[in-house]
Amino acid sequence: MTRGRLLLGLVVASLAGTVVVIAVRRLRRRLLPRLGGPEALLADIVLVVSLVTVVAEVLGAVGWFAPWPLAVSLLAVAAPVWQLGRAGSGVDDPADEAARSAPGERTDRSFEPGWSRWVVAVGAAAVGVGWLRTLPPAYRHGIIEWDSVWYHLPAAADFVQSGSFGQTRIYGADIAVATYPFGSEVFHAIGMLVTGSDIASPLLNIGWAGVFVIAAHVFGRRHRCPHLATLAALVILATPVSTALEAATGMSEMMGLAMLMAAAALAVPDVGDESARGRAVVVGAAIGLAAAAKLTMLGPAAALFIGVIVIVGLRDRRMLRGAVVPLGAATLATGGFWYLRNTVLFGSPIPEVALGLGPVALGHVQAAGTFGAMAPTLVEGLLNGGLYATFATVLGPLWSWYLVAPLAVLAVVVRSRRSALIVLGVVSTITFVSGTAVPGFLLHGEYVLMSSNSRYLLPGIALALVVGATAAASSRRGAALATTALVVLLASAVFAVQQTPLLDASPEGQIPSGWLLVMLASVVSVTGLWFVRSVRSGSRPIPKVAGGVAGVGVVALLVVQPTFIGQRFRDYSGVGPGIPGDSERVFAWAQTQRGLRIAVQPYAFADYVASDHGLIAHGNQVLLFTYPFYGQDLSNRVEPVARFDGTRVVPPATCEQWWDELRRFRATHVVVWDPGDGSSQSRYRAWTERSPSAKVAVAAAIGRSPAAHLLVYRVDPGDPPRCRS
């Protein structure tokens, strides 16, 4: 990445982005003419994200996902969007609250404490510091979170390299990963197109977290308790599982959570609102984006989709007839691409699951295996305490409060007697239950996979906390109890995060105390300015202040500190915790290479499980987490030496097949792992060395045994190997 390439990308992206935002704002004024303030900002965000998503998916479908086609397409699409919005009219004066108010949920009385805004300010500062402290490690040696370097970031890099979203890619031994929706990865890929590297990726989830908070604020604002709802959102962001796994990583839950909350915030129409169709378009677009962000968000998105239909029908049945079609069309437009792609490639929208009706069976792929043999059953987990220890680690000491919330919210919303909140309370419970259906929860225990999979519960918990706090604010006692409970949850979560090491636990990966003080002072100052100005003038400078702070931060990270950013991966010490030996030598070598075609020995899932996290497990980890091999500028092509037979990933069984795959990929280098124990994994090294062209480019010893090595060979697939000697 050069400074000139970065500057050009930022200039072009700023130009295209400005035009798109202006066009979308005009369209939103036509769709929702009575919307203003934070609600309008949220609708604008949803529409901009939707437009960029659809344009990128269309380009990816035809193999044109590249910088200039994307920029030109966005500019071209902005013109008709502008024209479509010309007939619209809206209220632009943010002070004209009466023009935007309407009978309905917005007029319900709330007993939100006046001091709750100051609690939100302190909470935002604490959560902000917790999230921002993850940035320096990510920029020092790159993102190292497990799933991020397994398939999230490699998928984005593959999109950039190939320009296509329609190819079947193999990530390790599990073909099911290739069938997941990649809505969030599209934005990582766009960041790579703009900057020429993954420099923007650590910032992406922080941006989605901001959208999530804005959406919760809007939800509460429509029910006269914006600060309580915002506080509930901050509680979710403060949990250890959110801070450790979502902040400054390539994970996709944050986008899904933000879009789900945005849809819930805008879902309730005002009585007599003539823009029901426009609202349905925006809400449907947000639901579709949530479903496209991650497969585990499909259940929550479907539950909210049905819930929105019920809410609209209960509010005004005449609205329902005009809202269902635009709601469904917008949902399919933003959320259907990846499921349609799966249908074309694999014969089923969700090929990981065996679907069918009677004698008709849809396409089905076989996952590499499960960790069931390594984890106790549900009953065993309850008896041996593994479940409790897991949730205490990922949710904090008050973990039971989070698990009770999706059920307690039902009693709270029924007591409030608000139909929309009752429906959303039911949706939150269904969403929570859908998160427990993930296999990692059914086969759980103290194994780390259970801890990381606890993030699938966050959408249900988030909806429950926001909806429950909003409903509780309808009475003075309920508002006081809700505020107290949220403050206690927030304090315990912040305390738990301070006691939980980051993914990078090394001393140099932490922020010095001076940085913490500066960030804390900055967050407190900005937040304090917002509230002081709001109290004195009644205005809401959220967009201006937040936009200014975000702009200054981005400029500082991308321009002011080019040397700091340029050191990414230079001291890469492994792609996950627990990889021993000097494997960083191999990764450091890859970071200096450009334009190579690096084949990787197939990841052996069975050997990984059978090894019980021993030496073979560590070697296999390196084979699975291949993202560092893409290089600093992401110009190296990386692919496992295996093929997909239509159902599962098949590794080479003979030396001839091994070299056939290397020829197909036109490999210049191949990475192999030799445990030195005479196991089946050693055969890949032997097959590689059958060719006289194979020369060791770099080698690293891993583990206690000196015979265990990770090696990179220079190869010439055109030079015939002596496989039959």
XYZ file of C-alpha atoms in Angstrom:
725
model
C 0.000 0.000 0.000
C 1.426 3.364 -1.073
C 0.344 6.770 0.147
C -0.596 7.773 -3.414
C -2.789 4.679 -3.853
C -4.448 5.357 -0.516
C -5.052 9.026 -1.307
C -6.528 8.262 -4.746
C -8.846 5.648 -3.285
C -10.058 7.998 -0.560
C -10.684 10.836 -3.038
C -12.683 8.642 -5.436
C -14.589 6.998 -2.584
C -15.412 10.412 -1.080
C -16.711 11.697 -4.401
C -18.864 8.645 -5.110
C -20.018 8.474 -1.492
C -21.053 12.117 -1.381
C -23.108 11.797 -4.563
C -24.786 8.616 -3.276
C -25.623 10.181 0.093
C -27.150 13.283 -1.520
C -29.265 11.166 -3.875
C -30.384 8.822 -1.110
C -31.371 11.699 1.180
C -33.629 13.072 -1.526
C -35.167 9.639 -2.067
C -35.738 9.237 1.663
C -37.569 12.583 1.782
C -39.955 11.193 -0.783
C -40.392 7.828 0.886
C -40.698 9.256 4.417
C -41.536 12.963 4.109
C -42.446 13.374 7.789
C -39.219 11.901 9.104
C -36.525 14.091 10.652
C -33.718 14.138 13.197
C -32.099 10.821 14.238
C -34.890 8.832 12.543
C -34.046 10.423 9.214
C -30.336 9.810 9.794
C -30.999 6.130 10.503
C -33.179 5.749 7.408
C -30.460 7.418 5.328
C -27.868 4.964 6.649
C -30.057 1.971 5.820
C -30.742 3.211 2.300
C -27.090 4.054 1.587
C -25.948 0.642 2.832
C -28.694 -1.003 0.768
C -27.771 0.842 -2.413
C -24.052 0.077 -2.064
C -24.833 -3.561 -1.255
C -27.097 -4.112 -4.257
C -24.694 -2.400 -6.677
C -21.733 -4.419 -5.357
C -23.688 -7.679 -5.580
C -24.745 -7.028 -9.158
C -21.143 -6.273 -10.130
C -19.920 -9.346 -8.252
C -22.476 -11.529 -9.985
C -21.060 -10.624 -13.415
C -17.404 -10.572 -12.344
C -16.939 -6.781 -12.423
C -16.331 -6.123 -8.737
C -13.372 -3.741 -9.099
C -12.557 -0.146 -8.038
C -13.507 1.778 -11.171
C -16.609 -0.270 -12.118
C -17.873 0.141 -8.556
C -17.269 3.907 -8.473
C -18.790 4.468 -11.909
C -21.788 2.231 -11.134
C -22.535 4.055 -7.901
C -22.405 7.403 -9.680
C -24.603 6.055 -12.477
C -27.187 4.615 -10.081
C -27.254 7.815 -8.028
C -28.723 9.724 -11.001
C -32.016 7.780 -11.263
C -32.249 7.667 -7.472
C -32.002 11.458 -7.460
C -34.671 11.694 -10.148
C -36.916 9.303 -8.252
C -36.698 11.492 -5.184
C -37.352 14.796 -6.946
C -41.091 14.447 -6.520
C -40.664 14.084 -2.781
C -40.987 16.745 -0.162
C -40.113 16.657 3.486
C -39.525 18.678 6.572
C -35.907 19.793 6.703
C -36.028 22.010 9.776
C -34.884 19.847 12.700
C -36.509 22.252 15.152
C -39.954 21.776 13.642
C -40.856 18.865 15.872
C -44.591 19.362 15.531
C -44.469 18.769 11.793
C -42.871 15.388 12.346
C -45.042 14.244 15.256
C -48.124 12.152 14.776
C -50.594 10.339 17.016
C -49.515 6.871 18.026
C -46.571 5.349 19.816
C -44.658 8.637 19.716
C -47.152 10.338 22.066
C -47.031 7.655 24.782
C -45.915 9.036 28.117
C -42.531 8.006 29.497
C -41.080 8.343 32.983
C -37.464 8.164 31.902
C -35.292 9.768 34.626
C -33.798 13.094 33.640
C -30.368 12.059 34.901
C -30.294 9.041 32.582
C -28.607 11.135 29.874
C -25.570 11.587 32.088
C -25.470 7.860 32.739
C -25.454 7.342 28.974
C -22.561 9.794 28.618
C -20.433 7.956 31.178
C -21.451 4.581 29.758
C -20.580 5.648 26.207
C -17.142 6.759 27.403
C -16.492 3.450 29.164
C -17.680 1.345 26.225
C -15.794 3.533 23.765
C -12.513 3.017 25.600
C -13.140 -0.728 25.729
C -13.672 -0.897 21.970
C -10.942 1.546 20.984
C -8.295 -0.320 22.965
C -8.587 -3.134 20.404
C -7.410 -0.931 17.519
C -3.642 -0.661 18.220
C -3.169 -4.465 18.387
C -5.114 -4.878 15.139
C -3.004 -2.246 13.399
C 0.215 -3.512 14.946
C 0.106 -7.086 13.689
C -3.219 -7.531 11.959
C -6.519 -9.099 12.962
C -5.965 -12.487 14.601
C -9.487 -13.503 15.642
C -10.221 -17.145 14.683
C -13.123 -16.807 12.222
C -11.789 -13.546 10.797
C -8.599 -15.159 9.497
C -10.336 -18.443 8.680
C -12.916 -17.180 6.165
C -14.273 -13.652 6.776
C -11.213 -11.727 5.580
C -10.055 -14.374 3.056
C -13.504 -14.209 1.438
C -13.241 -10.425 1.126
C -9.734 -10.703 -0.317
C -10.915 -13.342 -2.798
C -13.738 -11.039 -3.941
C -11.189 -8.298 -4.609
C -8.767 -10.590 -6.431
C -11.323 -12.336 -8.642
C -13.910 -9.579 -8.978
C -16.598 -12.227 -8.645
C -19.033 -13.342 -5.962
C -20.226 -16.353 -7.922
C -17.358 -18.796 -7.475
C -17.200 -21.723 -5.080
C -14.267 -21.107 -2.788
C -12.772 -23.582 -0.348
C -11.785 -22.442 3.137
C -10.079 -25.356 4.826
C -11.856 -28.702 4.927
C -15.380 -27.432 5.582
C -17.287 -26.570 2.395
C -20.231 -25.378 4.510
C -18.299 -22.171 5.228
C -18.340 -21.348 1.502
C -22.163 -21.421 1.538
C -22.567 -18.703 4.167
C -23.959 -15.280 3.188
C -21.169 -12.708 2.931
C -23.020 -9.409 3.275
C -20.577 -8.026 5.826
C -17.545 -9.259 3.893
C -18.681 -7.175 0.910
C -17.898 -4.030 2.910
C -14.498 -5.389 3.959
C -13.875 -5.997 0.254
C -14.984 -2.453 -0.616
C -12.534 -1.131 1.973
C -9.796 -3.197 0.309
C -10.732 -1.794 -3.097
C -10.592 1.768 -1.784
C -7.348 1.573 0.207
C -5.444 -1.208 -1.536
C -5.207 -3.194 1.713
C -7.325 -4.250 4.674
C -6.490 -1.094 6.609
C -10.165 -0.200 6.975
C -11.284 -3.616 8.247
C -10.558 -3.024 11.969
C -12.761 0.085 11.819
C -15.762 -1.552 10.143
C -17.368 -3.195 13.163
C -16.820 -0.046 15.209
C -18.889 1.753 12.572
C -21.621 -0.884 12.731
C -21.611 -0.541 16.524
C -22.286 3.177 16.090
C -25.238 2.410 13.806
C -26.532 -0.051 16.403
C -26.461 2.631 19.110
C -28.180 5.160 16.828
C -30.878 2.595 16.024
C -31.491 1.892 19.707
C -31.649 5.646 20.377
C -34.242 6.040 17.616
C -36.245 3.124 18.986
C -36.382 4.733 22.402
C -37.023 8.193 20.974
C -40.163 7.012 19.239
C -41.392 5.862 22.656
C -40.148 8.906 24.626
C -37.235 7.149 26.357
C -34.188 7.571 24.074
C -31.612 7.420 26.853
C -32.866 4.192 28.383
C -32.854 2.462 25.000
C -29.372 3.805 24.244
C -28.163 2.566 27.612
C -29.511 -0.910 26.799
C -27.531 -0.908 23.541
C -24.367 0.123 25.381
C -24.836 -2.816 27.749
C -24.678 -5.202 24.760
C -21.542 -3.544 23.387
C -19.913 -3.661 26.823
C -20.136 -7.441 27.200
C -16.799 -9.301 26.988
C -17.958 -11.357 24.000
C -18.773 -8.185 22.038
C -15.575 -6.363 22.934
C -13.237 -9.309 22.358
C -14.834 -10.819 19.248
C -16.489 -7.924 17.417
C -14.347 -4.831 18.013
C -11.570 -4.458 15.400
C -12.211 -7.901 13.875
C -13.687 -9.276 10.657
C -16.716 -10.842 12.351
C -20.133 -10.182 10.831
C -22.540 -10.209 13.799
C -22.275 -6.459 14.367
C -23.670 -5.578 10.949
C -26.571 -7.975 11.437
C -27.258 -6.612 14.909
C -27.192 -3.010 13.676
C -29.568 -3.663 10.783
C -31.920 -5.748 12.923
C -32.172 -2.943 15.478
C -32.625 -0.374 12.694
C -35.563 -2.354 11.311
C -37.135 -2.627 14.769
C -36.610 1.103 15.409
C -38.399 2.148 12.219
C -40.979 -0.636 12.172
C -43.809 1.039 14.070
C -45.820 3.350 11.780
C -47.715 6.338 13.091
C -51.496 6.149 12.952
C -52.705 7.705 9.725
C -49.192 7.834 8.286
C -49.515 8.152 4.523
C -45.938 6.978 3.943
C -46.516 3.371 5.032
C -45.082 2.052 1.775
C -41.939 4.131 2.101
C -41.466 2.961 5.677
C -41.964 -0.634 4.532
C -39.208 -0.206 1.935
C -36.693 1.062 4.496
C -37.631 -1.535 7.127
C -37.576 -4.353 4.580
C -34.163 -3.234 3.320
C -32.798 -3.335 6.887
C -34.245 -6.807 7.505
C -32.704 -8.078 4.273
C -29.307 -6.649 5.182
C -29.495 -8.413 8.550
C -30.311 -11.747 6.884
C -27.430 -11.299 4.426
C -24.889 -10.467 7.130
C -24.711 -13.962 8.617
C -26.582 -17.260 8.373
C -27.434 -17.184 12.086
C -29.235 -13.867 11.498
C -31.720 -15.501 9.115
C -33.955 -16.686 11.972
C -34.065 -13.300 13.733
C -34.676 -11.532 10.407
C -37.565 -13.867 9.546
C -39.103 -13.399 13.017
C -38.887 -9.608 12.731
C -40.299 -9.683 9.187
C -43.422 -11.451 10.437
C -43.513 -9.195 13.472
C -43.508 -6.061 11.306
C -46.460 -7.375 9.314
C -48.360 -8.023 12.551
C -47.513 -4.556 13.901
C -48.680 -2.792 10.747
C -51.875 -4.844 10.688
C -52.638 -4.010 14.307
C -51.957 -0.305 13.771
C -54.021 0.138 10.638
C -55.290 -2.681 8.444
C -55.555 -0.349 5.484
C -51.783 0.169 5.651
C -51.184 -3.561 5.546
C -52.351 -4.039 1.972
C -49.961 -1.419 0.688
C -47.017 -2.343 2.913
C -46.604 -6.108 2.506
C -45.419 -6.085 -1.110
C -42.815 -3.295 -0.685
C -41.655 -4.889 2.582
C -41.100 -8.253 0.912
C -39.549 -6.776 -2.228
C -37.051 -4.678 -0.265
C -36.141 -7.637 1.947
C -35.438 -9.828 -1.069
C -33.531 -7.067 -2.860
C -31.004 -6.593 -0.048
C -31.037 -10.058 1.514
C -31.719 -12.548 -1.251
C -28.507 -12.484 -3.285
C -26.432 -14.973 -1.315
C -29.294 -17.444 -0.930
C -30.034 -17.196 -4.660
C -26.334 -17.702 -5.365
C -26.365 -20.852 -3.216
C -29.399 -22.134 -5.098
C -27.558 -21.718 -8.403
C -24.254 -23.189 -7.189
C -25.422 -25.875 -4.772
C -29.105 -26.453 -5.526
C -30.394 -25.066 -2.221
C -30.552 -21.635 -0.535
C -29.121 -23.203 2.644
C -27.127 -26.215 1.418
C -25.597 -26.805 4.840
C -29.031 -28.062 5.946
C -30.742 -31.017 4.260
C -33.943 -29.463 2.898
C -36.668 -31.152 0.903
C -40.359 -31.750 0.498
C -41.455 -35.343 0.103
C -39.487 -37.024 -2.688
C -37.951 -33.698 -3.744
C -34.627 -33.070 -2.028
C -32.607 -29.893 -2.449
C -28.835 -29.812 -2.749
C -26.901 -30.614 0.401
C -23.210 -30.304 1.271
C -21.374 -32.242 3.945
C -19.616 -30.367 6.716
C -16.159 -31.580 7.657
C -17.292 -32.784 11.076
C -18.310 -31.580 14.511
C -16.643 -31.121 17.845
C -19.277 -33.311 19.466
C -16.743 -35.912 20.535
C -14.844 -33.225 22.427
C -17.798 -31.617 24.238
C -20.144 -32.993 26.898
C -23.874 -33.212 26.397
C -26.291 -30.534 27.589
C -27.032 -32.372 30.831
C -23.327 -32.988 31.510
C -22.598 -29.323 30.922
C -25.259 -28.327 33.445
C -23.962 -30.762 36.034
C -20.246 -30.073 35.742
C -20.596 -26.305 35.700
C -19.088 -25.808 32.274
C -22.150 -23.904 31.107
C -21.980 -21.469 34.002
C -18.258 -20.857 33.603
C -18.721 -20.247 29.889
C -21.453 -17.659 30.249
C -19.647 -15.964 33.129
C -16.649 -15.545 30.824
C -18.482 -14.183 27.792
C -21.274 -12.184 29.454
C -19.750 -11.222 32.789
C -20.638 -12.002 36.407
C -24.332 -11.145 35.913
C -24.707 -13.501 32.942
C -27.966 -14.942 34.259
C -29.643 -11.521 33.890
C -29.011 -11.606 30.150
C -30.471 -15.097 29.800
C -33.580 -14.170 31.779
C -34.195 -10.938 29.846
C -35.786 -12.550 26.722
C -38.400 -14.180 28.950
C -38.836 -11.335 31.435
C -39.486 -8.895 28.603
C -42.763 -10.677 27.820
C -44.178 -9.849 31.256
C -42.976 -6.251 30.991
C -44.448 -5.578 27.539
C -47.780 -7.177 28.399
C -48.005 -4.926 31.438
C -47.329 -1.867 29.250
C -50.355 -2.692 27.045
C -48.634 -1.436 23.876
C -49.357 -3.726 20.968
C -46.177 -2.923 19.041
C -43.958 -3.561 22.049
C -45.774 -6.808 22.804
C -45.104 -8.035 19.268
C -41.447 -6.997 19.420
C -41.117 -8.656 22.827
C -42.295 -11.930 21.300
C -39.874 -11.404 18.394
C -36.988 -10.920 20.841
C -37.820 -14.188 22.597
C -38.022 -16.087 19.304
C -34.742 -14.493 18.222
C -33.068 -15.595 21.448
C -34.320 -19.164 21.071
C -33.089 -19.282 17.467
C -29.598 -18.428 18.745
C -29.577 -21.483 20.992
C -30.296 -23.760 18.003
C -26.704 -23.397 16.764
C -24.892 -26.781 16.958
C -22.212 -25.274 19.142
C -24.831 -24.711 21.830
C -26.351 -28.164 21.547
C -22.904 -29.719 21.952
C -21.444 -27.266 24.400
C -19.226 -27.349 27.430
C -16.011 -25.679 28.480
C -14.598 -25.930 24.960
C -13.798 -22.477 23.528
C -16.173 -22.906 20.587
C -19.044 -22.632 23.029
C -17.730 -19.336 24.342
C -17.407 -17.762 20.919
C -20.782 -19.070 19.774
C -22.456 -17.273 22.666
C -22.498 -14.235 20.372
C -25.441 -15.830 18.548
C -27.566 -14.975 21.588
C -26.810 -11.250 21.364
C -29.579 -10.293 18.864
C -32.277 -11.763 21.097
C -30.774 -10.263 24.251
C -30.337 -6.856 22.581
C -33.951 -6.690 21.403
C -35.156 -7.875 24.796
C -33.178 -5.240 26.720
C -34.153 -2.354 24.422
C -37.826 -3.337 24.162
C -38.046 -4.205 27.863
C -36.466 -0.931 28.979
C -38.805 1.016 26.688
C -41.887 -0.766 28.002
C -40.789 -0.386 31.615
C -40.490 3.382 31.181
C -44.282 3.670 30.918
C -44.425 3.811 34.727
C -42.300 5.728 37.201
C -41.359 2.654 39.215
C -40.628 0.607 36.093
C -38.402 3.330 34.661
C -36.412 3.543 37.899
C -36.000 -0.241 38.066
C -35.001 -0.494 34.393
C -32.442 2.300 34.709
C -30.946 0.758 37.838
C -30.766 -2.708 36.265
C -29.100 -1.383 33.102
C -26.574 0.637 35.096
C -25.661 -2.430 37.157
C -25.360 -4.571 34.005
C -23.213 -1.957 32.298
C -20.910 -1.561 35.285
C -20.465 -5.320 35.688
C -19.793 -5.775 31.964
C -17.197 -2.994 31.886
C -15.529 -4.506 34.952
C -15.530 -7.971 33.333
C -13.939 -6.594 30.152
C -11.144 -4.999 32.183
C -10.422 -8.420 33.679
C -10.555 -10.215 30.315
C -7.419 -10.178 28.135
C -7.784 -9.195 24.519
C -7.065 -11.637 21.716
C -3.579 -10.164 21.774
C -2.538 -10.628 25.403
C 1.074 -9.576 24.908
C 2.174 -6.383 26.723
C 3.043 -4.603 23.479
C -0.472 -5.291 22.206
C -2.104 -3.143 24.871
C -2.656 0.597 24.795
C -0.412 2.585 27.153
C -2.197 4.287 30.024
C -1.595 7.683 28.394
C -3.564 6.576 25.313
C -6.389 5.362 27.534
C -6.561 8.706 29.313
C -6.559 10.617 26.026
C -9.306 8.459 24.529
C -11.367 8.625 27.695
C -11.044 12.412 27.833
C -11.953 12.694 24.145
C -15.035 10.523 24.437
C -16.201 12.274 27.591
C -15.612 15.715 26.058
C -17.488 14.944 22.851
C -20.346 13.254 24.652
C -20.515 16.041 27.204
C -20.604 18.649 24.443
C -23.492 16.845 22.825
C -25.579 16.794 26.010
C -24.702 20.332 27.093
C -25.727 21.726 23.726
C -28.876 19.621 23.754
C -29.857 20.921 27.184
C -29.150 24.570 26.397
C -30.514 24.891 22.874
C -32.801 21.935 22.433
C -30.928 20.995 19.232
C -29.531 17.572 18.456
C -26.013 17.891 17.069
C -25.438 14.115 16.965
C -24.694 13.852 13.219
C -22.342 16.859 13.136
C -20.390 16.012 16.280
C -20.200 12.270 15.580
C -19.308 12.859 11.946
C -16.591 15.339 12.848
C -15.031 13.062 15.446
C -15.196 10.047 13.096
C -13.642 12.078 10.281
C -10.771 13.290 12.447
C -10.160 9.756 13.711
C -10.092 8.235 10.237
C -7.729 10.923 8.935
C -5.417 10.415 11.907
C -5.328 6.652 11.414
C -4.946 6.654 7.643
C -2.750 9.697 7.005
C -1.077 11.025 10.136
C 0.378 7.656 11.145
C 1.449 5.972 7.871
C 4.593 4.547 9.469
C 2.633 2.964 12.307
C 0.174 1.423 9.852
C 2.966 0.285 7.553
C 4.262 -2.048 10.272
C 1.204 -4.286 10.080
C 2.095 -7.981 10.243
C 5.808 -7.182 10.514
C 5.932 -8.771 13.960
C 3.206 -11.294 13.248
C 3.556 -13.966 15.922
C 0.847 -16.368 14.811
C -2.741 -16.322 13.686
C -4.262 -17.337 16.938
C -3.420 -17.895 20.577
C -1.431 -20.998 21.374
C 0.557 -21.565 18.151
C 4.068 -22.382 19.385
C 7.465 -22.265 17.724
C 8.809 -19.803 15.185
C 5.924 -19.947 12.699
C 6.069 -16.153 12.560
C 9.037 -16.551 10.223
C 6.736 -18.051 7.598
C 4.147 -15.318 8.000
C 6.804 -12.592 7.961
C 8.120 -14.038 4.692
C 4.634 -13.976 3.152
C 4.162 -10.327 4.076
C 7.111 -9.319 1.911
C 5.895 -11.222 -1.175
C 3.680 -9.911 -3.962
C 1.759 -11.597 -6.760
C 2.490 -15.201 -5.718
C 0.133 -18.149 -6.114
C 0.429 -19.975 -2.795
C -1.145 -23.417 -2.474
C -1.714 -24.726 1.039
C -1.782 -28.304 2.247
C -5.431 -29.181 3.055
C -6.489 -28.669 6.639
C -7.193 -32.056 8.261
C -10.231 -31.654 10.490
C -10.175 -35.274 11.668
C -6.520 -35.051 12.697
C -7.220 -31.760 14.464
C -9.978 -33.308 16.598
C -8.113 -36.574 17.217
C -5.008 -34.720 18.371
C -6.866 -33.157 21.292
C -5.157 -29.810 20.660
C -1.684 -31.290 20.657
C 1.140 -30.775 18.210
C -0.867 -31.809 15.147
C -3.631 -29.425 16.163
C -1.236 -26.490 16.198
C 0.171 -27.382 12.797
C -3.342 -27.683 11.393
C -4.212 -24.299 12.834
C -1.578 -22.728 10.629
C -3.059 -24.513 7.607
C -6.524 -23.218 8.458
C -5.619 -19.608 9.258
C -3.985 -18.787 5.933
C -4.975 -15.124 5.720
C -1.440 -13.787 6.473
C -0.232 -15.531 3.296
C -2.226 -13.005 1.229
C 0.500 -10.437 1.938
C 0.348 -6.815 3.029
C -1.200 -5.621 -0.236
C -3.381 -8.756 -0.555
C -1.895 -9.551 -3.976
C -0.964 -13.190 -3.259
C -3.524 -15.764 -4.356
C -4.050 -18.442 -1.696
C -5.947 -21.705 -2.105
C -5.965 -25.123 -0.390
C -4.798 -28.096 -2.456
C -8.175 -29.809 -2.621
C -11.282 -29.957 -4.777
C -15.012 -29.803 -4.215
C -16.845 -32.830 -5.633
C -20.306 -31.274 -5.331
C -20.883 -32.494 -1.790
C -17.672 -32.212 0.198
C -14.048 -31.143 0.072
C -11.794 -33.957 -1.175
C -8.033 -33.759 -0.494
C -5.560 -35.395 -2.899
C -5.126 -39.139 -2.285
C -2.065 -39.703 -4.450
C 1.049 -37.867 -5.554
C -0.397 -37.515 -9.050
C -3.564 -35.886 -7.706
C -1.459 -33.573 -5.549
C 0.448 -32.290 -8.557
C -2.684 -32.151 -10.701
C -4.167 -29.715 -8.204
C -0.958 -27.653 -8.140
C -1.065 -27.434 -11.948
C -4.728 -26.445 -11.920
C -3.978 -23.613 -9.517
C -0.725 -22.714 -11.334
C 1.005 -22.601 -7.945
C 4.361 -20.887 -7.532
C 4.681 -21.926 -3.880
C 3.142 -24.560 -1.643
C 2.831 -24.620 2.161
C 3.108 -27.997 3.878
C 3.045 -29.132 7.498
C 5.096 -32.165 8.475
C 4.472 -33.293 12.080
C 7.454 -35.644 11.792
C 5.581 -38.541 13.378
C 5.074 -40.646 10.282
C 1.374 -39.784 10.119
C -0.607 -39.331 6.923
C 0.136 -35.604 6.960
C 3.822 -36.233 6.223
C 2.991 -37.579 2.763
C 2.363 -34.078 1.389
C 5.970 -33.115 2.058
C 7.190 -36.309 0.433
C 5.011 -35.730 -2.641
C 6.256 -32.155 -2.968
C 9.899 -33.202 -2.788
C 9.343 -35.704 -5.605
C 9.782 -32.808 -8.021
C 13.338 -31.636 -8.727
C 11.992 -28.074 -8.985
C 10.830 -28.006 -5.348
C 13.121 -25.797 -3.269
C 12.567 -24.689 0.331
C 11.837 -20.942 0.438
C 11.361 -20.720 4.203
C 10.954 -23.223 7.028
C 9.948 -22.990 10.672
C 10.026 -25.470 13.536
C 6.768 -25.803 15.465
C 6.277 -27.455 18.807
C 8.644 -29.353 21.032
C 9.710 -31.919 18.485
C 12.539 -30.681 16.214
C 11.198 -32.957 13.472
C 7.924 -30.987 13.188
C 8.157 -28.280 10.541
C 6.084 -25.791 8.617
C 7.685 -25.376 5.183
C 7.130 -23.267 2.087
C 8.460 -24.679 -1.189
C 9.039 -22.908 -4.478
C 7.560 -25.188 -7.114
C 7.166 -25.403 -10.867
C 4.030 -27.439 -11.655
C 5.190 -27.691 -15.263
C 8.284 -29.691 -14.231
C 7.137 -33.354 -14.095
C 7.523 -34.861 -10.597
C 8.803 -38.394 -10.072
C 5.648 -39.708 -8.441
C 6.265 -43.313 -9.528
C 9.873 -43.679 -8.533
